[in-house]
Short mmCIF file of C-alpha atoms and ligand atoms in Angstrom, two decimals:
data_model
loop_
_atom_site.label_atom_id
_atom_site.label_comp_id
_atom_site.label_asym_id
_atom_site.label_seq_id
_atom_site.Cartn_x
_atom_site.Cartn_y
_atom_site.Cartn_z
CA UNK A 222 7.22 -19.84 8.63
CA UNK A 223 10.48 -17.57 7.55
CA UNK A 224 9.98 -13.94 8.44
CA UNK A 225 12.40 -12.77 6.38
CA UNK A 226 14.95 -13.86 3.16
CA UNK A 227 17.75 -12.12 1.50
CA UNK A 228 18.73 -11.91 -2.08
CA UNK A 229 22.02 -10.28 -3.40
CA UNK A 230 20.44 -6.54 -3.35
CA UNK A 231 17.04 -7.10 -0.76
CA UNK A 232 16.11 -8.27 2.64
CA UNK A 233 12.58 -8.93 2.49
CA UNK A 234 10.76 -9.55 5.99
CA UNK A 235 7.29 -8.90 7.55
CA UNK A 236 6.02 -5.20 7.11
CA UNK A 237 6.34 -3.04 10.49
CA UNK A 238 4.66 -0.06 11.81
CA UNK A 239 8.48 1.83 12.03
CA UNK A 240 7.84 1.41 7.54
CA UNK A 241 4.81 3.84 7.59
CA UNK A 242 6.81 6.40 6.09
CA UNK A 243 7.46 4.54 2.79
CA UNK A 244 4.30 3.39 2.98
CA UNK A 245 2.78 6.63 2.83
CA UNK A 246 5.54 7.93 0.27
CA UNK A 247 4.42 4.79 -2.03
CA UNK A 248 0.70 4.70 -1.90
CA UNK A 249 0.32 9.05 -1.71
CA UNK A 250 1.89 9.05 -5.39
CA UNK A 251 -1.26 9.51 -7.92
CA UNK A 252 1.42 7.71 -10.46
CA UNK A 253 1.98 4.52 -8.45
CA UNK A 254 -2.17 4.37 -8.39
CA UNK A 255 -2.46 4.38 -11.67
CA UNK A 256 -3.22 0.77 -12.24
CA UNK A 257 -4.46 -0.09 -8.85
CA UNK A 258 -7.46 1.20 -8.46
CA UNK A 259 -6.67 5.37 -8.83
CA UNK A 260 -6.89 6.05 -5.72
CA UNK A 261 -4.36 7.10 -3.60
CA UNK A 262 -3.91 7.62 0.25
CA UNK A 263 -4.62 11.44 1.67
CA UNK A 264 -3.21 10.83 5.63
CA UNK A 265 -0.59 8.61 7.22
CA UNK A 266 -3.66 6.59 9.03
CA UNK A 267 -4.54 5.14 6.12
CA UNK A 268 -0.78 3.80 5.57
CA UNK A 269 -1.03 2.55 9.02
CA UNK A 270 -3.92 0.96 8.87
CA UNK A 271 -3.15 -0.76 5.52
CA UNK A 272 -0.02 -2.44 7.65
CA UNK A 273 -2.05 -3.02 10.78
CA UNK A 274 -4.33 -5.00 8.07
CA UNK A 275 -1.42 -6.75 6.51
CA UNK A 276 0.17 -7.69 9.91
CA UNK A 277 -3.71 -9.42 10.93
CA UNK A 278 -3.43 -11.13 7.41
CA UNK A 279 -0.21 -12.69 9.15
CA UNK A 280 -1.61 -14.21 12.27
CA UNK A 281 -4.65 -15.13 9.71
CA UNK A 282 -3.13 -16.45 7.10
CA UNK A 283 0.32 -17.06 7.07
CA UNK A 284 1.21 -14.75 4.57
CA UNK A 285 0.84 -11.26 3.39
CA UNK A 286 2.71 -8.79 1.32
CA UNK A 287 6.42 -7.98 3.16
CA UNK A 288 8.30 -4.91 3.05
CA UNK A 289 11.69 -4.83 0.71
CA UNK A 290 14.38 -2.73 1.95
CA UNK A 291 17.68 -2.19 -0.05
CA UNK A 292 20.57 -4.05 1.55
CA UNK A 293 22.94 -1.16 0.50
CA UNK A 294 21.24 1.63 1.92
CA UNK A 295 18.72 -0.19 4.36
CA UNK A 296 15.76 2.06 2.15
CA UNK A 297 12.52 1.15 2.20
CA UNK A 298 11.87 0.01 -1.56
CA UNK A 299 8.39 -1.02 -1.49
CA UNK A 300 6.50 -4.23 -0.85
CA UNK A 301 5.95 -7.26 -2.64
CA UNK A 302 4.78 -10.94 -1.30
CA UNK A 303 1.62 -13.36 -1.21
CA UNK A 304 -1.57 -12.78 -0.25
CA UNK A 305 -4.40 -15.24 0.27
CA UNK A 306 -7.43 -14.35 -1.19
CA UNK A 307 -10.64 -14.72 0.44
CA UNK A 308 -13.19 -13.10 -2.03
CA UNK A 309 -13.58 -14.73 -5.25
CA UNK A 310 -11.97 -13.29 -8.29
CA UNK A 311 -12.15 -14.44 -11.66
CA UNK A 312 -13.96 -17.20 -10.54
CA UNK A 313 -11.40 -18.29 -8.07
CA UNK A 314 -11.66 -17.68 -4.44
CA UNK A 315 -9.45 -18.53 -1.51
CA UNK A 316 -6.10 -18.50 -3.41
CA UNK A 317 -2.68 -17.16 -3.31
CA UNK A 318 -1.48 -14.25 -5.60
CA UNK A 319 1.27 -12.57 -5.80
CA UNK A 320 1.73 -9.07 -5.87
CA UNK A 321 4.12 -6.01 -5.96
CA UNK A 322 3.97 -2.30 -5.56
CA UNK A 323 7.83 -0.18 -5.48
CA UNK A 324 8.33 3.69 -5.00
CA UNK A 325 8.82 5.16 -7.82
CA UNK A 326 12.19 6.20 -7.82
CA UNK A 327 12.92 2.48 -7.38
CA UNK A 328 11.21 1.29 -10.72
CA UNK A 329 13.70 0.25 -13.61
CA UNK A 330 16.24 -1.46 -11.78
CA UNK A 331 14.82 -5.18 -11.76
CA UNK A 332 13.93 -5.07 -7.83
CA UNK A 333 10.68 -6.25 -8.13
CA UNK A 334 11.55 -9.35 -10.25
CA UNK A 335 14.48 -9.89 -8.02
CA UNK A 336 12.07 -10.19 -4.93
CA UNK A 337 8.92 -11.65 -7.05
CA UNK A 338 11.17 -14.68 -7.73
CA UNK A 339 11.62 -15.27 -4.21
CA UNK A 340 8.19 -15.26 -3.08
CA UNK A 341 6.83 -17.94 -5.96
CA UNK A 342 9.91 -20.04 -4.27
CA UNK A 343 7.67 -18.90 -1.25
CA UNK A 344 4.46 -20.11 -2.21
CA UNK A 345 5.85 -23.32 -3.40
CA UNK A 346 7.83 -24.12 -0.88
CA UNK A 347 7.13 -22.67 2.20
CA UNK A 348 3.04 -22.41 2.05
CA UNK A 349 2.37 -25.40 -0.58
CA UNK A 350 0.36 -23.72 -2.64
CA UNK A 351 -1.15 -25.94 -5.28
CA UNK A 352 -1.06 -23.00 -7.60
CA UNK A 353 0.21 -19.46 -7.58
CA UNK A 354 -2.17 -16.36 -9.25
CA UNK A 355 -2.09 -12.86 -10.28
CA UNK A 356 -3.97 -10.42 -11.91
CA UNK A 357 -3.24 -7.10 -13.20
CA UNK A 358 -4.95 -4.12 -15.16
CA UNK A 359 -4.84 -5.00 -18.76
CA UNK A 360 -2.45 -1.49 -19.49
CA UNK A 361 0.05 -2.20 -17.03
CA UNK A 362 2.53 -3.36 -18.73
CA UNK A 363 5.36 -3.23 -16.25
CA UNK A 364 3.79 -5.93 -14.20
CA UNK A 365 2.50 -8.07 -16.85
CA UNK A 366 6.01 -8.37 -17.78
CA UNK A 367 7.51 -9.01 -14.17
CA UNK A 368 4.90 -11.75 -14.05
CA UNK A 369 6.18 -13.37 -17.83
CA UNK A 370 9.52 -12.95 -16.39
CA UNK A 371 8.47 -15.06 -13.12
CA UNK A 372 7.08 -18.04 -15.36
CA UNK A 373 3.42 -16.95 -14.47
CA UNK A 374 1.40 -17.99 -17.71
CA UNK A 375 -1.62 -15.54 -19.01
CA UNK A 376 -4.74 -17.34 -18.84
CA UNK A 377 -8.10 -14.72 -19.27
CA UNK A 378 -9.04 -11.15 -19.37
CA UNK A 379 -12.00 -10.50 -17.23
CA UNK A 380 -13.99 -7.73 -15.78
CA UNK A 381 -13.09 -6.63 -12.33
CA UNK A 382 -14.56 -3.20 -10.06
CA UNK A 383 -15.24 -1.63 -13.56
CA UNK A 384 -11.37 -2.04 -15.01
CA UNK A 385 -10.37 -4.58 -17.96
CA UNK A 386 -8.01 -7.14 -16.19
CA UNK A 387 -5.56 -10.07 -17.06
CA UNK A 388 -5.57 -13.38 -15.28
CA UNK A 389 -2.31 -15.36 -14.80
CA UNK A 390 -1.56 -18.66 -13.52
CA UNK A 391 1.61 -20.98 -12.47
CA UNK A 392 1.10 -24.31 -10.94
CA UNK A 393 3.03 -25.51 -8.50
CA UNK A 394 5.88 -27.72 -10.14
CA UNK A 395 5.62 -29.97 -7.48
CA UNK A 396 2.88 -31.01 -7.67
CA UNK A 397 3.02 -31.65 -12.10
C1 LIG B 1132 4.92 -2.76 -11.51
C2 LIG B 1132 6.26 -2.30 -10.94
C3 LIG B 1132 6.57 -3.01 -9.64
C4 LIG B 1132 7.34 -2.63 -11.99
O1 LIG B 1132 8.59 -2.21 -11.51
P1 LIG B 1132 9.90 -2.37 -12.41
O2 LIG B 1132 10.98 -1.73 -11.66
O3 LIG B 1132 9.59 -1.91 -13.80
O4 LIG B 1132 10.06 -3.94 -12.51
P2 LIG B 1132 11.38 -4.85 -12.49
O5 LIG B 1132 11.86 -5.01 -11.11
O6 LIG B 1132 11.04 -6.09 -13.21
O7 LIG B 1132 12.44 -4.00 -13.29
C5 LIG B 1132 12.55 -4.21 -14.67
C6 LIG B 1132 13.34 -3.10 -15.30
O8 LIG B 1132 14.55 -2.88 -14.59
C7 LIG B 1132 15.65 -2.91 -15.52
N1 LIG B 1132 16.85 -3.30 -14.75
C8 LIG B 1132 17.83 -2.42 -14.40
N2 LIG B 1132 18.75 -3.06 -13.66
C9 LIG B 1132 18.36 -4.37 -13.55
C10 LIG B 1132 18.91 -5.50 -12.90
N3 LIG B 1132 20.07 -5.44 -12.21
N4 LIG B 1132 18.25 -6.68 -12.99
C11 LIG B 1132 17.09 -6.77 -13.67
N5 LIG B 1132 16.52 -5.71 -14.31
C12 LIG B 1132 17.15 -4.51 -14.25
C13 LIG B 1132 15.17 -3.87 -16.57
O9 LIG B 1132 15.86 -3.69 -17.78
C14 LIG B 1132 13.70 -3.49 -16.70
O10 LIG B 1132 13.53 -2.33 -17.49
P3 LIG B 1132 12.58 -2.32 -18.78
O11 LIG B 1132 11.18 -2.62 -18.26
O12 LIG B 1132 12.74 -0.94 -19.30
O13 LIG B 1132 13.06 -3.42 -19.64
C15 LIG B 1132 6.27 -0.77 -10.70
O14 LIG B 1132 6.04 -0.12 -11.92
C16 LIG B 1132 5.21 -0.35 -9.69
O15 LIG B 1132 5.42 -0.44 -8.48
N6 LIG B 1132 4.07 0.16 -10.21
C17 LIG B 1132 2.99 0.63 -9.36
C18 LIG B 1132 2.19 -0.47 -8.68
C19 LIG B 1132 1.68 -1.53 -9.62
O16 LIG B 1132 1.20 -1.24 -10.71
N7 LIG B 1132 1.79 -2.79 -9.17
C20 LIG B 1132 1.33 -3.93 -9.92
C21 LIG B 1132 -0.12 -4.14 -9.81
S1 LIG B 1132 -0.69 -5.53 -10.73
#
């Protein structure tokens, strides 16, 4: 498996411990939580064990979100990527969705479309998924539309940990 892939503006690789930082910068901010849950981190050790968690989900799995860093500035941006889904969801369980979450100083410039399409190349191509989901609260509007823009179809809203969610699908084109 690839452990890392560039685009014009992004290197996208594996998350590391040295990225705690901008972990902690990303999921502290009560704003970036707003659609995932509310709740934001309070200590570093919870950054660090989100990427300890991510880095098992590796060995595990394959896959798991990676870390994008700005090519210009070597910054850490945020994270974006595929995770495989144990629980079920929507009815679906043991899948691959994709998934994004950028500092917000780093929103409005088309990063996390720039890096999504990438990783459904990813999923395709590299871990053969038969099919490529994501869900997101139904008010967040930002990623519904990275998700249009990424060919992901809408498919059902559903109830999910007490929050109104959309379900979206893309198959793999392969495989049509
Ligand atoms: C969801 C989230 C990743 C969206 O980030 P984003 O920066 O708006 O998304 P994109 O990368 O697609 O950027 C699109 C915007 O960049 C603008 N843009 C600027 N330069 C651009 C460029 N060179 N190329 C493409 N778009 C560019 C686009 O016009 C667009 O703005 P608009 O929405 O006003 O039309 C971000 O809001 C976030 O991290 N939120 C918190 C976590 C979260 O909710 N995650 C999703 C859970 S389901």
């Amino acid at each position: 498996m690839k452990k890392s892939i560039e685009t014009e503006r992004l290197l996208l690789r594996e998350l590391q411990m040295s990225d705690v930082d901008g972990m902690f910068e990303l999921d502290s901010n009560p704003n970036v939580h707003l659609f995932v849950g509310k709740k934001p981190v309070k200590s570093i050790e919870e950054s660090i064990g989100y990427i300890e968690n991510v880095q098992q989900q590796y060995k595990d799995f394959g896959t798991g979100r990676w870390a994008v860093i700005l090519k210009e500035t070597n910054e850490f941006l945020g994270w974006s990527g595929i995770k495989f889904i144990t629980n079920e969801i929507n009815n679906h369980k043991d899948f691959y969705e994709i998934g994004y979450r950028f500092i917000e100083k780093h929103w409005g410039k088309g990063y996390a479309t720039e890096a999504g399409k990438v990783f459904v190349d990813y999923a395709f191509n590299e871990l053969k998924a038969d099919a490529l989901y994501a869900y997101a609260d139904e008010g967040n509007e930002n990623s519904r539309k990275i998700l249009e823009k990424l060919g992901l179809r809408y498919i059902n809203s559903f109830e999910y940990e007490g929050e109104f969610e959309v379900w979206y699908e893309l198959k793999n084109p392969n495989l049509v």
